[in-house]
Amino acid sequence: MAAKQKIWAGLGLVACLALPLIITDRYIQHLLVMSLIFVIFSSSWNLITGYSGQLNMGHAAFFGIGAYASALLALKLGVSPWIGMFLGGLLAAAAGFLLGIPALRLSGPYLAITTIGFAEILRLVAMNWVDLTRGSLGLYGIPPLPGFWGIRFTSELTFYYVALAAAAWALFCFRRITRSEFGLSLQAMREDEIGAESIGIGTNRYKLTVFTISAFFGGFAGALLAHYQRLISPDMLSLGETFQALTMTMIGGLGTLTGPVIGAVLLTFLSEGLRFVEDAVKMDVRLIIYGGLLIVTILFMRGGIMGLWERWRGRSAGDGEEA
Amino acid sequence: MAILETKHVTKNFGGLTALQDVSFALEKGEVMGLIGPNGAGKTTLINILSGAFHPSEGKVIYQGEDISRLKANLVNERGIARTFQVVRIFKRLTVLENVLTAMVDRGKDGPWRLVWGSFFRRACAFNQDRDACATADGLLASVGLLDYRDERAENLPYAMSKRLEIARALATRPKVLLLDEPSSGLNPAEQNEQIKIIRQINEQGISILIIEHVMKVIMDISHRLIVLHYGEKIAEGEPEAVYNDPLVVEAYLGGEGNA
Ligand SMILES: Nc1ncnc2c1ncn2[C@@H]1O[C@H](COP(=O)(O)OP(=O)(O)OP(=O)(O)O)[C@@H](O)[C@H]1O
Ligand SMILES: [Mg+2]
């Protein structure tokens, strides 16, 4: 079983490494990069909401904080984006800790509204602090990741490998964290908070911790996007971005490791496909399709694609994740 | 020697007094039964002993320490575990994981140490850790749940989910176990099984406070009984004596008369 898994993991890795060499179309390569960034972003949302049950609808705040922080550090202070990405993540983590504080008292829809408000305030700051952020024009001319050994990270192809390494690292962390004592405790808290406290889980500290960790990776994903696109706008802080993470995760499978990965790749490609339809009908059909997919998922396939897969394999054990 | 006691505990919910000046002591190693009509305040007492609620007045003393203001998780850390009248198991975790989660040594420095530690273990998942699983399997076997080990908790038959709660409470290595109606909703065969399990737990030296409506169970298993009625303690002592106490008889008959 374990050996078989390793073979599959090895094959998967080789496939991921070879993919952009086989598919040389730059536009498809671009979609692959975007998929990987959203793999990190959705997975980090999944950690808060899927694993620990805290309905965080303000995840875009962390995405934006990471992006703006890393971009501004590079633009204004000349900090290397390699370092800036991590600093952006840390700043988002600090914001995550702060946003975790209301989560100690609120849950469900109340927490959702509070977190939306948090992201919306930051979006308005980014819109109106024109001296620093250029407002709705956004920041442009953001420096790319500095190259080394003659490699430059300005092409889709080279950036793909950066994003791949980042996603692999993030998923490794998520896998370790979710399967540890800490991860099980988070899931226990999600299932029954009072029950969790009765066996010694101090839910407050666990909530603050998971908000901080999740926010770090959300910010890191945002910074990655900033230095890839080299252009960011306050839209990164909008509810739409959180909704994107939510849809990807729900369709792939909430509270599973593989779910947001599948969902991010699927929806990134799907939404690009829909762009042609949009151009034809001159209407924003993407949100309609997302909403529709979400409803279908909730009504007919709770547990998303991973849930279907588990049922197909006829397994009842496990926490829904690929063992 | 008393291991857990309350001193003049009163609990108000707004205008309603759920407990009124209740003092009692659970002796080390004993099984104490807690009975009383519906709404008498039994569950409220367990909630207060376990830190889920804090008393409005009075104190809870555990091994000489005042734990009245401690949060539930810290009370559990001291050595008091509980089950719930309406089961609160972790439905989408497996039976094994329910128990494993309760076994975690959380230490003083909290969750960050667990996060950090997750990067430095050989078995990459806690639910594959050999030593932890062996201990958990032992606990599951002791309550007859080993056959359900890898089942999701939500798929358990009702009687089994009540046992899982007991196994989970035991996994925190308690000195005192508070049981809120462990055999309600069970058929007579399952009740007998439950009595056996509780007795075995007591034989390991764990002191037990048990709420029960099923008289056969409570008379069978308790060394002593206390009776609550409208939040007040109206009797305490040997099961036989309490059972025949006119005040207790009246409380039960009166309760039924009003209902
Ligand atoms: N959290 C709460 N808020 C308000 N009132 C409460 C709360 N918990 C209990 N009560 C009230 O306190 C009284 C005692 O309730 P409790 O649940 O302790 O009774 P009980 O003896 O366990 O009854 P039962 O046998 O039905 O379980 C009841 O009148 C109940 O309505
Ligand atoms: Mg009760």
Coordinates of C-alpha atoms and ligand atoms in Angstrom, one line a residue:
Chain A
M1 CA 0.0 0.0 0.0
A2 CA 2.6 2.5 1.1
A3 CA 5.0 1.4 -1.7
K4 CA 2.2 1.7 -4.3
Q5 CA 1.5 5.2 -3.0
K6 CA 5.1 6.2 -3.4
I7 CA 5.1 5.0 -7.0
W8 CA 2.0 7.1 -7.7
A9 CA 3.5 10.1 -6.0
G10 CA 6.7 9.7 -8.0
L11 CA 4.8 9.4 -11.3
G12 CA 2.8 12.5 -10.4
L13 CA 5.9 14.5 -9.6
V14 CA 7.5 13.5 -12.9
A15 CA 4.3 14.4 -14.8
C16 CA 4.2 17.8 -13.1
L17 CA 7.8 18.5 -13.9
A18 CA 7.4 17.4 -17.5
L19 CA 4.0 19.1 -18.1
P20 CA 5.2 22.5 -19.3
L21 CA 7.8 20.9 -21.5
I22 CA 5.2 18.9 -23.3
I23 CA 2.6 21.7 -23.4
T24 CA 4.5 24.5 -24.9
D25 CA 1.5 26.8 -25.5
R26 CA 2.3 29.8 -23.3
Y27 CA -1.3 30.5 -22.6
I28 CA -1.9 27.0 -21.2
Q29 CA 1.3 27.4 -19.2
H30 CA -0.1 30.6 -17.8
L31 CA -3.2 28.7 -16.7
L32 CA -1.1 26.1 -15.0
V33 CA 0.7 28.8 -13.0
M34 CA -2.6 30.3 -12.0
S35 CA -3.9 26.9 -11.0
L36 CA -0.9 26.3 -8.7
I37 CA -1.3 29.7 -7.0
F38 CA -5.0 28.9 -6.4
V39 CA -4.1 25.5 -5.1
I40 CA -2.2 27.2 -2.3
F41 CA -4.8 29.8 -1.7
S42 CA -7.8 27.4 -1.6
S43 CA -5.9 24.9 0.5
S44 CA -5.2 27.5 3.0
W45 CA -8.8 28.5 3.2
N46 CA -9.7 24.8 3.5
L47 CA -7.5 24.5 6.6
I48 CA -9.6 27.1 8.4
T49 CA -13.0 26.3 7.1
G50 CA -12.8 22.7 6.0
Y51 CA -10.7 21.3 8.8
S52 CA -11.5 23.5 11.8
G53 CA -15.1 24.6 10.8
Q54 CA -14.6 28.3 11.1
L55 CA -16.6 30.0 8.4
N56 CA -14.0 32.5 7.2
M57 CA -15.3 34.6 4.3
G58 CA -12.6 37.2 4.5
H59 CA -9.7 35.0 3.2
A60 CA -9.1 37.5 0.4
A61 CA -7.8 39.9 3.0
F62 CA -4.8 37.6 3.5
F63 CA -4.4 37.2 -0.2
G64 CA -4.3 41.0 -0.7
I65 CA -2.1 41.7 2.4
G66 CA 0.5 39.3 1.2
A67 CA 0.4 40.7 -2.4
Y68 CA 0.5 44.4 -1.4
A69 CA 3.1 43.9 1.3
S70 CA 5.5 42.0 -0.9
A71 CA 5.0 44.3 -3.8
L72 CA 5.4 47.5 -1.8
L73 CA 8.4 46.2 0.0
A74 CA 10.0 45.5 -3.4
L75 CA 8.9 48.8 -5.0
K76 CA 9.5 51.2 -2.1
L77 CA 12.3 49.6 -0.1
G78 CA 14.0 47.4 -2.7
V79 CA 13.5 44.2 -0.6
S80 CA 14.1 41.1 -2.7
P81 CA 10.8 39.5 -3.6
W82 CA 12.2 36.1 -2.5
I83 CA 12.3 37.5 1.0
G84 CA 9.3 39.7 0.5
M85 CA 7.0 36.7 -0.3
F86 CA 7.7 35.3 3.2
L87 CA 7.4 38.7 4.8
G88 CA 4.1 39.2 3.1
G89 CA 3.0 35.8 4.4
L90 CA 4.1 36.8 7.9
L91 CA 2.2 40.1 7.8
A92 CA -0.9 38.2 6.7
A93 CA -0.3 35.7 9.5
A94 CA -0.4 38.7 12.0
A95 CA -3.6 39.8 10.4
G96 CA -4.9 36.3 10.7
F97 CA -4.2 36.2 14.4
L98 CA -6.1 39.5 14.8
L99 CA -9.1 38.2 12.8
G100 CA -8.9 35.0 14.9
I101 CA -9.8 37.0 18.0
P102 CA -13.5 37.7 17.0
A103 CA -13.7 34.0 16.0
L104 CA -13.3 33.1 19.7
R105 CA -16.8 34.5 20.3
L106 CA -18.5 34.2 17.0
S107 CA -19.4 31.3 14.8
G108 CA -21.4 30.5 11.7
P109 CA -23.0 33.4 9.9
Y110 CA -21.9 35.9 12.5
L111 CA -18.3 35.0 11.9
A112 CA -18.8 35.0 8.1
I113 CA -20.2 38.6 8.3
T114 CA -17.4 39.8 10.5
T115 CA -14.7 38.3 8.3
I116 CA -16.3 39.8 5.2
G117 CA -16.3 43.1 6.9
F118 CA -12.6 42.8 7.7
A119 CA -11.6 42.1 4.1
E120 CA -13.9 44.8 2.8
I121 CA -12.3 47.4 5.1
L122 CA -8.9 46.5 3.8
R123 CA -10.2 46.7 0.3
L124 CA -11.5 50.2 0.9
V125 CA -8.1 51.1 2.4
A126 CA -6.3 49.9 -0.7
M127 CA -8.8 51.8 -2.8
N128 CA -8.4 55.1 -1.0
W129 CA -4.9 55.3 0.3
V130 CA -3.9 56.5 -3.2
D131 CA -0.4 57.7 -2.2
L132 CA 0.7 54.3 -1.2
T133 CA -1.4 51.9 -3.3
R134 CA -2.5 54.1 -6.3
G135 CA -6.1 53.2 -5.4
S136 CA -8.1 51.4 -8.0
L137 CA -5.4 51.8 -10.6
G138 CA -3.5 49.2 -8.6
L139 CA 0.3 48.7 -8.4
Y140 CA 2.1 48.0 -11.6
G141 CA 5.7 47.5 -12.5
I142 CA 6.1 45.1 -9.5
P143 CA 9.6 43.6 -9.8
P144 CA 9.7 39.9 -10.8
L145 CA 11.4 37.3 -8.7
P146 CA 15.2 37.9 -9.2
G147 CA 16.9 35.3 -11.3
F148 CA 19.9 33.2 -10.5
W149 CA 22.3 30.9 -12.4
G150 CA 21.2 32.6 -15.6
I151 CA 17.6 31.7 -15.1
R152 CA 15.1 34.5 -15.2
F153 CA 11.6 34.1 -13.6
T154 CA 9.8 36.3 -16.0
S155 CA 8.4 33.6 -18.4
E156 CA 5.5 31.4 -17.7
L157 CA 7.7 28.3 -18.1
T158 CA 10.3 29.3 -15.4
F159 CA 7.7 30.7 -13.1
Y160 CA 5.8 27.5 -13.3
Y161 CA 8.6 25.7 -11.5
V162 CA 8.7 28.3 -8.8
A163 CA 4.9 27.9 -8.3
L164 CA 5.2 24.1 -8.4
A165 CA 7.8 24.2 -5.7
A166 CA 5.8 26.6 -3.6
A167 CA 2.6 24.5 -4.0
A168 CA 4.5 21.3 -3.2
W169 CA 5.9 22.8 -0.1
A170 CA 2.6 24.2 1.0
L171 CA 0.8 20.9 0.5
F172 CA 3.6 19.1 2.3
C173 CA 3.0 21.4 5.3
F174 CA -0.8 21.0 5.1
R175 CA -0.5 17.2 4.9
R176 CA 1.8 17.1 8.0
I177 CA -0.3 19.6 9.9
T178 CA -3.7 18.1 9.2
R179 CA -2.6 14.6 10.0
S180 CA -1.0 15.5 13.3
E181 CA -2.4 15.7 16.8
F182 CA -3.1 19.3 16.0
G183 CA -5.0 18.5 12.8
L184 CA -7.1 15.9 14.6
S185 CA -7.9 18.4 17.3
L186 CA -9.0 20.9 14.7
Q187 CA -11.4 18.4 13.2
A188 CA -12.7 17.4 16.7
M189 CA -13.4 21.1 17.3
R190 CA -15.2 21.3 14.0
E191 CA -17.4 18.3 14.9
D192 CA -18.3 19.4 18.4
E193 CA -16.7 22.3 20.2
I194 CA -18.1 21.4 23.7
G195 CA -17.1 17.8 23.2
A196 CA -13.6 19.0 22.2
E197 CA -13.2 21.1 25.3
S198 CA -14.3 18.2 27.5
I199 CA -11.3 16.2 26.4
G200 CA -8.8 19.0 27.0
I201 CA -8.7 21.0 23.8
G202 CA -8.4 24.7 24.6
T203 CA -10.4 25.7 21.6
N204 CA -9.4 29.4 21.8
R205 CA -5.7 28.7 21.3
Y206 CA -6.4 26.2 18.5
K207 CA -8.5 28.7 16.7
L208 CA -5.9 31.5 16.9
T209 CA -3.2 29.1 15.7
V210 CA -5.2 27.8 12.7
F211 CA -6.1 31.4 11.7
T212 CA -2.5 32.4 11.8
I213 CA -1.2 29.4 9.9
S214 CA -3.9 29.6 7.2
A215 CA -3.4 33.3 6.8
F216 CA 0.3 32.9 6.3
F217 CA -0.2 30.6 3.3
G218 CA -3.0 32.8 2.0
G219 CA -0.6 35.8 2.1
F220 CA 2.2 33.7 0.6
A221 CA -0.1 32.8 -2.4
G222 CA -1.0 36.5 -2.9
A223 CA 2.7 37.5 -2.9
L224 CA 3.4 34.8 -5.4
L225 CA 0.7 36.2 -7.7
A226 CA 1.9 39.7 -7.3
H227 CA 5.4 38.9 -8.5
Y228 CA 4.0 36.7 -11.3
Q229 CA 1.4 39.1 -12.7
R230 CA 3.5 42.1 -11.6
L231 CA 0.3 44.0 -11.5
I232 CA -2.2 43.9 -8.6
S233 CA -5.4 45.8 -7.7
P234 CA -7.8 46.1 -4.8
D235 CA -9.9 43.4 -6.5
M236 CA -7.6 40.9 -4.8
L237 CA -9.2 41.8 -1.5
S238 CA -12.8 41.4 -2.8
L239 CA -15.3 38.8 -1.6
G240 CA -15.1 37.3 -5.1
E241 CA -11.6 36.0 -4.4
T242 CA -12.8 34.3 -1.2
F243 CA -15.7 32.9 -3.1
Q244 CA -13.3 31.5 -5.6
A245 CA -11.4 29.6 -2.9
L246 CA -14.7 28.5 -1.4
T247 CA -16.0 27.2 -4.8
M248 CA -12.8 25.4 -5.7
T249 CA -12.6 23.7 -2.3
M250 CA -16.3 22.7 -2.1
I251 CA -16.3 21.3 -5.6
G252 CA -13.1 19.4 -5.0
G253 CA -14.0 18.3 -1.5
L254 CA -14.2 20.3 1.7
G255 CA -11.9 19.1 4.5
T256 CA -9.8 16.9 2.3
L257 CA -6.2 17.5 1.1
T258 CA -6.8 16.6 -2.5
G259 CA -10.1 18.4 -2.9
P260 CA -8.9 22.0 -3.3
V261 CA -6.1 20.8 -5.6
I262 CA -8.6 19.3 -8.0
G263 CA -11.0 22.1 -7.6
A264 CA -8.4 24.8 -8.2
V265 CA -7.1 23.2 -11.5
L266 CA -10.6 22.4 -12.7
L267 CA -12.1 25.8 -12.1
T268 CA -9.1 27.8 -13.3
F269 CA -9.3 26.1 -16.7
L270 CA -13.1 26.2 -16.7
S271 CA -13.3 29.9 -16.0
E272 CA -10.8 30.6 -18.8
G273 CA -13.0 28.5 -21.1
L274 CA -15.9 30.5 -20.1
R275 CA -14.2 33.7 -21.0
F276 CA -14.9 33.0 -24.7
V277 CA -18.5 32.5 -23.8
E278 CA -18.4 35.8 -21.9
D279 CA -17.0 37.6 -24.9
A280 CA -19.8 36.3 -27.0
V281 CA -22.7 37.1 -24.7
K282 CA -21.1 40.2 -23.2
M283 CA -22.1 39.2 -19.7
D284 CA -20.3 38.0 -16.6
V285 CA -21.4 34.4 -16.7
R286 CA -18.6 33.1 -14.5
L287 CA -20.2 33.9 -11.2
I288 CA -23.5 32.4 -12.4
I289 CA -21.7 29.1 -13.4
Y290 CA -19.8 29.1 -10.1
G291 CA -23.0 29.5 -8.2
G292 CA -24.7 26.8 -10.2
L293 CA -21.8 24.4 -9.7
L294 CA -21.8 25.1 -6.0
I295 CA -25.5 24.4 -5.7
V296 CA -25.2 21.2 -7.6
T297 CA -22.3 20.2 -5.3
I298 CA -24.2 20.9 -2.2
L299 CA -27.4 19.2 -3.3
F300 CA -26.1 16.2 -5.0
M301 CA -22.5 15.5 -4.1
R302 CA -21.7 16.6 -0.6
G303 CA -18.0 16.0 -0.1
G304 CA -17.4 17.2 -3.7
I305 CA -15.4 15.2 -6.2
M306 CA -13.3 13.6 -3.5
G307 CA -16.5 12.5 -1.8
L308 CA -17.7 10.8 -5.1
W309 CA -14.3 9.2 -5.4
E310 CA -14.4 7.8 -1.9
R311 CA -17.9 6.4 -2.5
W312 CA -16.9 4.9 -5.7
R313 CA -14.0 3.1 -4.0
G314 CA -16.6 1.9 -1.4
R315 CA -14.6 3.0 1.5
S316 CA -16.2 4.3 4.7
A317 CA -13.1 4.8 6.8
G318 CA -10.8 7.7 7.0
D319 CA -11.5 11.4 7.1
G320 CA -12.3 11.6 3.5
E321 CA -8.7 12.3 2.4
E322 CA -6.7 10.2 0.2
A323 CA -4.7 8.0 2.5
Chain B
M1 CA -11.0 11.1 51.5
A2 CA -12.9 13.3 49.2
I3 CA -11.4 13.7 45.7
L4 CA -14.1 16.1 44.4
E5 CA -16.5 18.2 46.3
T6 CA -18.8 21.1 46.0
K7 CA -19.3 23.7 48.8
H8 CA -22.6 25.6 48.8
V9 CA -22.9 25.7 45.0
T10 CA -25.7 27.7 43.6
K11 CA -26.4 28.2 39.9
N12 CA -28.8 30.7 38.5
F13 CA -29.9 31.0 34.9
G14 CA -31.5 34.4 34.8
G15 CA -34.4 34.1 37.2
L16 CA -34.2 30.3 37.3
T17 CA -32.3 28.7 40.1
A18 CA -31.1 25.3 38.7
L19 CA -29.0 24.5 41.8
Q20 CA -29.5 25.8 45.3
D21 CA -26.8 25.6 47.9
V22 CA -25.6 22.1 47.0
S23 CA -22.7 20.6 49.0
F24 CA -21.5 17.0 48.5
A25 CA -18.3 15.1 48.4
L26 CA -17.3 12.3 46.0
E27 CA -15.0 9.9 47.9
K28 CA -11.9 8.5 46.3
G29 CA -12.7 5.2 44.6
E30 CA -16.4 5.2 45.0
V31 CA -19.3 5.2 42.6
M32 CA -21.8 7.8 43.6
G33 CA -25.3 7.8 42.0
L34 CA -27.0 11.1 41.3
I35 CA -30.8 10.9 40.8
G36 CA -33.8 13.2 40.7
P37 CA -36.8 14.0 38.6
N38 CA -36.5 15.7 35.2
G39 CA -35.2 19.2 35.5
A40 CA -33.9 18.7 39.0
G41 CA -30.4 20.1 38.1
K42 CA -28.4 16.9 37.7
T43 CA -26.9 17.8 34.3
T44 CA -26.2 21.3 35.6
L45 CA -24.2 19.8 38.5
I46 CA -22.1 17.8 36.1
N47 CA -21.6 20.9 33.9
I48 CA -20.4 22.8 36.9
L49 CA -18.1 20.0 38.1
S50 CA -16.6 19.7 34.6
G51 CA -16.0 23.4 34.1
A52 CA -18.6 23.8 31.3
F53 CA -20.4 26.2 33.6
H54 CA -19.2 28.2 36.5
P55 CA -21.1 28.4 39.8
S56 CA -23.0 31.6 40.6
E57 CA -22.1 31.0 44.2
G58 CA -20.0 28.5 46.1
K59 CA -16.9 26.5 45.2
V60 CA -15.8 23.3 43.5
I61 CA -12.8 21.7 45.1
Y62 CA -10.8 19.0 43.4
Q63 CA -8.0 17.4 45.4
G64 CA -7.8 20.5 47.6
E65 CA -7.7 22.9 44.6
D66 CA -10.5 25.4 43.9
I67 CA -11.4 24.7 40.3
S68 CA -14.6 26.7 40.2
R69 CA -13.4 29.2 37.6
L70 CA -11.3 26.9 35.4
K71 CA -12.3 26.3 31.8
A72 CA -13.5 22.9 30.8
N73 CA -10.3 21.9 29.0
L74 CA -8.2 22.8 32.1
V75 CA -10.6 20.9 34.4
N76 CA -10.1 17.9 32.1
E77 CA -6.3 18.4 32.2
R78 CA -6.5 18.1 36.0
G79 CA -8.1 14.7 35.8
I80 CA -11.9 15.0 35.5
A81 CA -13.5 13.6 32.4
R82 CA -17.2 13.4 31.5
T83 CA -19.8 12.1 29.0
F84 CA -22.9 13.9 27.8
Q85 CA -26.6 13.1 28.1
V86 CA -26.9 13.7 24.4
V87 CA -23.8 12.2 22.8
R88 CA -21.2 14.6 21.6
I89 CA -18.8 12.3 19.7
F90 CA -16.8 13.5 16.7
K91 CA -19.1 12.2 14.0
R92 CA -16.9 12.4 10.9
L93 CA -13.8 11.1 12.6
T94 CA -13.3 7.4 12.9
V95 CA -13.8 5.6 16.2
L96 CA -10.1 5.2 16.6
E97 CA -9.5 8.9 15.9
N98 CA -12.1 9.9 18.5
V99 CA -10.0 8.1 21.1
L100 CA -6.6 9.2 19.8
T101 CA -7.6 12.9 19.9
A102 CA -8.5 12.5 23.5
M103 CA -5.1 10.9 24.3
V104 CA -3.0 13.8 23.0
D105 CA -0.6 15.1 25.6
R106 CA -1.2 18.8 25.2
G107 CA 1.3 20.1 27.7
K108 CA 1.5 23.7 28.8
D109 CA 2.8 25.4 25.6
G110 CA -0.3 24.6 23.6
P111 CA -1.0 23.9 20.0
W112 CA 2.2 25.4 18.5
R113 CA 4.2 22.6 20.0
L114 CA 1.9 20.1 18.3
V115 CA 2.2 21.9 14.9
W116 CA 6.0 22.1 15.2
G117 CA 6.2 18.4 16.3
S118 CA 4.2 17.3 13.2
F119 CA 7.2 18.1 11.1
F120 CA 9.5 15.9 13.1
R121 CA 7.9 12.5 13.3
R122 CA 8.6 9.4 11.4
A123 CA 5.0 8.1 11.0
C124 CA 3.6 11.0 9.0
A125 CA 0.1 10.7 10.5
F126 CA -0.9 10.5 14.2
N127 CA -3.5 7.9 13.4
Q128 CA -0.7 5.6 12.2
D129 CA 1.5 6.1 15.3
R130 CA 2.1 2.6 16.6
D131 CA 2.3 3.3 20.3
A132 CA -0.7 5.6 20.4
C133 CA -2.8 3.2 18.3
A134 CA -1.9 0.3 20.6
T135 CA -3.1 2.2 23.6
A136 CA -6.2 3.3 21.9
D137 CA -7.0 -0.2 20.7
G138 CA -6.7 -1.3 24.4
L139 CA -9.2 1.2 25.4
L140 CA -11.6 0.3 22.6
A141 CA -11.3 -3.3 23.5
S142 CA -12.1 -2.6 27.1
V143 CA -15.5 -1.1 26.1
G144 CA -16.1 -3.7 23.3
L145 CA -15.6 -1.3 20.4
L146 CA -12.6 -2.8 18.7
D147 CA -14.7 -4.3 15.9
Y148 CA -15.8 -0.7 15.0
R149 CA -12.3 0.7 15.2
D150 CA -12.1 2.1 11.6
E151 CA -15.8 2.9 11.3
R152 CA -16.8 6.6 11.1
A153 CA -18.4 7.5 14.5
E154 CA -21.6 8.7 12.7
N155 CA -22.2 5.1 11.5
L156 CA -22.2 3.6 15.0
P157 CA -25.4 2.1 16.5
Y158 CA -26.7 4.3 19.4
A159 CA -25.5 2.0 22.2
M160 CA -22.0 1.9 20.7
S161 CA -21.8 5.7 20.4
K162 CA -22.5 5.9 24.1
R163 CA -19.6 3.6 24.7
L164 CA -17.4 5.5 22.5
E165 CA -18.0 8.6 24.6
I166 CA -16.9 6.6 27.7
A167 CA -13.8 5.3 25.9
R168 CA -12.9 8.9 24.8
A169 CA -13.3 10.2 28.3
L170 CA -11.1 7.4 29.6
A171 CA -8.4 8.3 27.0
T172 CA -7.8 11.5 28.9
R173 CA -6.5 9.4 31.8
P174 CA -9.0 10.8 34.4
K175 CA -9.1 10.2 38.1
V176 CA -12.8 11.2 38.2
L177 CA -15.4 10.2 35.6
L178 CA -18.7 12.0 35.4
L179 CA -21.4 10.0 33.5
D180 CA -24.6 11.7 32.4
E181 CA -27.2 9.0 31.8
P182 CA -24.9 6.4 30.2
S183 CA -27.6 3.8 29.8
S184 CA -30.5 5.9 28.7
G185 CA -32.0 4.7 25.4
L186 CA -30.4 1.2 25.7
N187 CA -32.2 -2.1 25.8
P188 CA -31.9 -4.3 28.9
A189 CA -29.1 -6.4 27.4
E190 CA -27.1 -3.3 26.5
Q191 CA -27.8 -1.9 30.0
N192 CA -26.2 -4.9 31.6
E193 CA -23.2 -4.6 29.4
Q194 CA -22.9 -0.9 30.3
I195 CA -23.0 -1.7 34.0
K196 CA -20.2 -4.2 33.6
I197 CA -18.1 -1.7 31.8
I198 CA -18.7 1.0 34.4
R199 CA -17.9 -1.4 37.2
Q200 CA -14.6 -2.4 35.5
I201 CA -13.7 1.3 35.2
N202 CA -14.3 1.8 38.9
E203 CA -12.2 -1.3 39.7
Q204 CA -9.2 0.5 38.0
G205 CA -9.5 3.0 40.8
I206 CA -11.4 5.8 39.0
S207 CA -14.0 7.6 41.1
I208 CA -17.4 7.9 39.4
L209 CA -20.4 10.2 39.6
I210 CA -23.2 8.7 37.6
I211 CA -26.6 10.2 36.7
E212 CA -29.2 7.6 35.8
H213 CA -32.9 7.3 35.5
V214 CA -32.9 3.6 35.2
M215 CA -33.3 2.5 38.8
K216 CA -32.0 -1.0 38.3
V217 CA -28.7 0.4 37.0
I218 CA -28.2 3.0 39.7
M219 CA -29.1 0.6 42.6
D220 CA -26.9 -2.0 41.2
I221 CA -23.8 0.0 40.8
S222 CA -23.7 2.9 43.3
H223 CA -22.0 2.8 46.7
R224 CA -23.9 5.9 47.7
L225 CA -26.7 8.0 46.2
I226 CA -27.6 11.7 46.3
V227 CA -30.9 13.0 45.3
L228 CA -31.6 16.5 43.8
H229 CA -35.1 18.0 43.6
Y230 CA -35.7 21.5 42.2
G231 CA -32.0 22.2 42.5
E232 CA -31.7 21.2 46.2
K233 CA -30.1 18.2 47.7
I234 CA -32.8 16.3 49.5
A235 CA -31.1 13.1 50.4
E236 CA -27.7 11.4 50.6
G237 CA -26.6 8.0 51.7
E238 CA -26.8 4.2 51.2
P239 CA -28.8 3.4 48.1
E240 CA -31.4 1.3 50.0
A241 CA -32.0 4.0 52.7
V242 CA -32.3 6.7 50.1
Y243 CA -34.6 4.7 48.0
N244 CA -37.0 4.3 50.9
D245 CA -36.6 7.9 52.2
P246 CA -40.1 9.4 52.4
L247 CA -38.9 12.8 51.0
V248 CA -37.4 11.0 47.9
V249 CA -40.6 9.0 47.4
E250 CA -42.6 12.1 47.5
A251 CA -40.3 14.0 45.2
Y252 CA -40.7 11.3 42.5
L253 CA -44.4 10.8 43.0
G254 CA -45.0 14.6 43.3
G255 CA -43.0 15.1 40.1
E256 CA -45.1 12.6 38.2
G257 CA -48.3 14.0 39.6
N258 CA -47.5 17.4 38.2
A259 CA -46.4 16.2 34.8
Ligands
LIG1 N1 -27.9 26.6 29.8 C1 -29.1 26.7 30.4 N2 -29.7 27.9 30.4 C2 -30.9 28.1 31.0 N3 -31.5 27.2 31.7 C3 -30.9 26.0 31.9 C4 -29.7 25.7 31.2 N4 -29.3 24.4 31.5 C5 -30.3 24.0 32.3 N5 -31.3 24.9 32.5 C6 -32.5 24.7 33.4 O1 -32.0 24.3 34.6 C7 -32.9 23.3 35.1 C8 -32.2 22.0 35.4 O2 -31.8 21.4 34.2 P1 -30.9 20.1 34.1 O3 -30.6 19.9 32.7 O4 -29.7 20.2 35.0 O5 -31.9 19.0 34.7 P2 -31.7 17.4 34.8 O6 -31.8 17.1 36.2 O7 -30.4 17.0 34.1 O8 -32.9 16.9 34.0 P3 -33.1 15.7 33.0 O9 -33.4 14.5 33.9 O10 -34.3 16.0 32.2 O11 -31.8 15.5 32.2 C9 -34.0 23.1 34.1 O12 -35.1 23.9 34.5 C10 -33.4 23.6 32.8 O13 -34.4 24.2 32.0
MG2 MG -29.9 15.9 32.5

